[in-house]
Amino acid sequence: MTSQYRVNYHLRAHKRDSLIEFIKGMLLTPFVLHSKPAASQAHQAENAQRYAEIFASIEELIEEHRSFTNQGIPTYSRLAKLVPSIGTFFTPLPLQQAFERVNGMDKISARKHVPPSFNDVRRILNMAQAIAIAPGLKLVTFDGDMTLYADGQNFEEDTELTALLISLLRRQINVAIVTAAGYGDDAPRYENRLSGLLAGFAKAQLTTAEVSRFFVLGGECNFLFRCAILDQNYRLQYVPDKEYSASALRSWTDSQVQQLLDVAEAELRDCVDRMAVSAEILRKPRAVGLVPRAQLTREQLDECALSSQLALLKFQGSPKSQPCDVPIPFCAFNGGNDCWVDIGNKLIGVRILQDMLGSPPAATLHVGDQFLSTGNDLSTRTACCTCWIINPEETQRILTELESILDNNTK
């Protein structure tokens, strides 16, 4: 039983999203039953109609689940019975409208051999969330690596993403980068990573009021910076903890942090020994990481993340809990090329910004690429609406769609 559990969880569960898999399964039925070797325009239209009807039905299930959630009994909904791990929806999701919009671009209904995929459903959910949140949007938070720029790289100058972020700021929407990168209160290091974006702010001649709506929150939730114009230069200014209400969300002491990091470091070193990998262990004030000297496989990095997660949950006496639900929340995640354990998480980071800016969950959108159980964006689903992208190009695509929706809403 134990062996079978480990196989099922470690090889499958952490690489799946239950809602997306459920929707994908619903869409597979019409694809299989109505597939034809020679698909005409009329057949494509019929396929589109069948898919649209399924999305309309799922839309109704989500609305019912929202109703039960508001009554305090979310497990009573039909969707909760079909997808037991389902969480909270802070807005309606117009899935039928989103499907029709995405299908118009990607021609999903025209495919004869490839059914609607995980990525198709993910992009449709993103579109539905963008449509739903646009009218009341107050805050957009972003992951850094693989969301706004390539992994380990800096934000490039003169990109379309720069223009899209500037457009959000000019619409009086707050923008924040919530990143695992932890450089303490060393603003110049963050400025270096975001040099292209800050140069874009200068080139666009953003006003003091506009740039004051841009934030960077490093170390998941530990180091807050706000953009300002200093001597005609666009700079990041460190915001001390005492200037915002972080104490209620970050109530741990330094000695508790170091104890937790000791456990995480020991577990990462054990992973290095067990798997005989060549890697360096880096210790920071509020994080510890495994940085390979040679490329590791995703499975090896997942092993490091999951091993560290379980060790820290056991240490805090809650092996069956989630990393957000223990006395000292943490995030153990596969960063793509490395593995890190951070004190705190992006859930706390997003909530700090929400409290500071008066942005409720239904008006807050987090965009990131790490929403599997070994990713550090997953926890934000508890605090706000989300869009799951896989690279900066997809971020650009969803922001372009969001800008179009915002433009239409103002007409």
Tab-separated table of N, CA, C and O in Angstrom, residues 27 30 41-56 96 99-100 103-104 107-110:
chain	number	residue	atom	x	y	z
A	27	LEU	N	-14.425	16.979	-22.419
A	27	LEU	CA	-14.300	17.358	-23.835
A	27	LEU	C	-13.892	16.176	-24.713
A	27	LEU	O	-14.084	16.219	-25.936
A	30	PRO	N	-17.160	14.124	-26.841
A	30	PRO	CA	-17.608	14.517	-28.175
A	30	PRO	C	-16.515	14.373	-29.234
A	30	PRO	O	-16.821	14.080	-30.402
A	41	GLN	N	-16.478	22.313	-42.967
A	41	GLN	CA	-16.725	23.523	-42.174
A	41	GLN	C	-17.938	23.336	-41.267
A	41	GLN	O	-17.942	23.784	-40.119
A	42	ALA	N	-18.948	22.645	-41.792
A	42	ALA	CA	-20.152	22.406	-40.996
A	42	ALA	C	-19.828	21.518	-39.795
A	42	ALA	O	-20.330	21.734	-38.680
A	43	HIS	N	-18.956	20.514	-40.016
A	43	HIS	CA	-18.574	19.624	-38.916
A	43	HIS	C	-17.778	20.389	-37.866
A	43	HIS	O	-17.961	20.174	-36.655
A	44	GLN	N	-16.909	21.286	-38.285
A	44	GLN	CA	-16.151	22.110	-37.342
A	44	GLN	C	-17.095	22.961	-36.489
A	44	GLN	O	-16.895	23.111	-35.289
A	45	ALA	N	-18.125	23.514	-37.140
A	45	ALA	CA	-19.094	24.330	-36.407
A	45	ALA	C	-19.861	23.480	-35.395
A	45	ALA	O	-20.144	23.926	-34.272
A	46	GLU	N	-20.187	22.236	-35.783
A	46	GLU	CA	-20.867	21.331	-34.849
A	46	GLU	C	-19.969	21.002	-33.659
A	46	GLU	O	-20.427	20.960	-32.507
A	47	ASN	N	-18.691	20.744	-33.935
A	47	ASN	CA	-17.741	20.475	-32.848
A	47	ASN	C	-17.672	21.659	-31.889
A	47	ASN	O	-17.690	21.494	-30.663
A	48	ALA	N	-17.567	22.854	-32.465
A	48	ALA	CA	-17.474	24.055	-31.642
A	48	ALA	C	-18.706	24.200	-30.760
A	48	ALA	O	-18.603	24.573	-29.577
A	49	GLN	N	-19.868	23.887	-31.313
A	49	GLN	CA	-21.105	23.995	-30.550
A	49	GLN	C	-21.128	22.990	-29.397
A	49	GLN	O	-21.532	23.324	-28.272
A	50	ARG	N	-20.669	21.761	-29.667
A	50	ARG	CA	-20.639	20.743	-28.605
A	50	ARG	C	-19.689	21.157	-27.491
A	50	ARG	O	-20.008	21.035	-26.296
A	51	TYR	N	-18.499	21.614	-27.864
A	51	TYR	CA	-17.540	22.061	-26.851
A	51	TYR	C	-18.101	23.236	-26.055
A	51	TYR	O	-17.961	23.304	-24.828
A	52	ALA	N	-18.745	24.166	-26.767
A	52	ALA	CA	-19.303	25.348	-26.088
A	52	ALA	C	-20.371	24.941	-25.079
A	52	ALA	O	-20.455	25.518	-23.983
A	53	GLU	N	-21.186	23.960	-25.429
A	53	GLU	CA	-22.227	23.498	-24.510
A	53	GLU	C	-21.616	22.876	-23.252
A	53	GLU	O	-22.133	23.058	-22.140
A	54	ILE	N	-20.513	22.137	-23.426
A	54	ILE	CA	-19.842	21.547	-22.259
A	54	ILE	C	-19.291	22.640	-21.357
A	54	ILE	O	-19.458	22.600	-20.131
A	55	PHE	N	-18.661	23.647	-21.958
A	55	PHE	CA	-18.124	24.746	-21.146
A	55	PHE	C	-19.249	25.515	-20.455
A	55	PHE	O	-19.086	25.969	-19.313
A	56	ALA	N	-20.381	25.656	-21.108
A	56	ALA	CA	-21.521	26.322	-20.472
A	56	ALA	C	-22.002	25.527	-19.255
A	56	ALA	O	-22.344	26.101	-18.208
A	96	GLN	N	-17.837	29.591	-21.540
A	96	GLN	CA	-18.316	29.478	-22.917
A	96	GLN	C	-17.793	30.634	-23.766
A	96	GLN	O	-17.283	30.434	-24.870
A	99	PHE	N	-14.074	30.097	-24.316
A	99	PHE	CA	-13.802	29.075	-25.322
A	99	PHE	C	-13.991	29.637	-26.722
A	99	PHE	O	-13.155	29.407	-27.617
A	100	GLU	N	-15.083	30.340	-26.938
A	100	GLU	CA	-15.348	30.874	-28.274
A	100	GLU	C	-14.250	31.842	-28.707
A	100	GLU	O	-13.841	31.871	-29.870
A	103	ASN	N	-11.040	29.580	-29.250
A	103	ASN	CA	-11.245	28.746	-30.431
A	103	ASN	C	-11.137	29.566	-31.723
A	103	ASN	O	-10.660	29.068	-32.742
A	104	GLY	N	-11.552	30.827	-31.652
A	104	GLY	CA	-11.414	31.692	-32.817
A	104	GLY	C	-9.969	31.912	-33.205
A	104	GLY	O	-9.657	32.096	-34.391
A	107	LYS	N	-8.406	27.520	-33.240
A	107	LYS	CA	-9.143	26.536	-34.047
A	107	LYS	C	-9.126	25.141	-33.423
A	107	LYS	O	-8.874	24.128	-34.091
A	108	ILE	N	-9.428	25.074	-32.145
A	108	ILE	CA	-9.448	23.787	-31.444
A	108	ILE	C	-10.466	22.837	-32.077
A	108	ILE	O	-10.215	21.638	-32.235
A	109	SER	N	-11.622	23.360	-32.446
A	109	SER	CA	-12.703	22.518	-32.991
A	109	SER	C	-12.397	21.997	-34.387
A	109	SER	O	-13.104	21.113	-34.881
A	110	ALA	N	-11.344	22.521	-35.030
A	110	ALA	CA	-11.006	22.062	-36.384
A	110	ALA	C	-10.089	20.846	-36.372
A	110	ALA	O	-9.864	20.235	-37.419
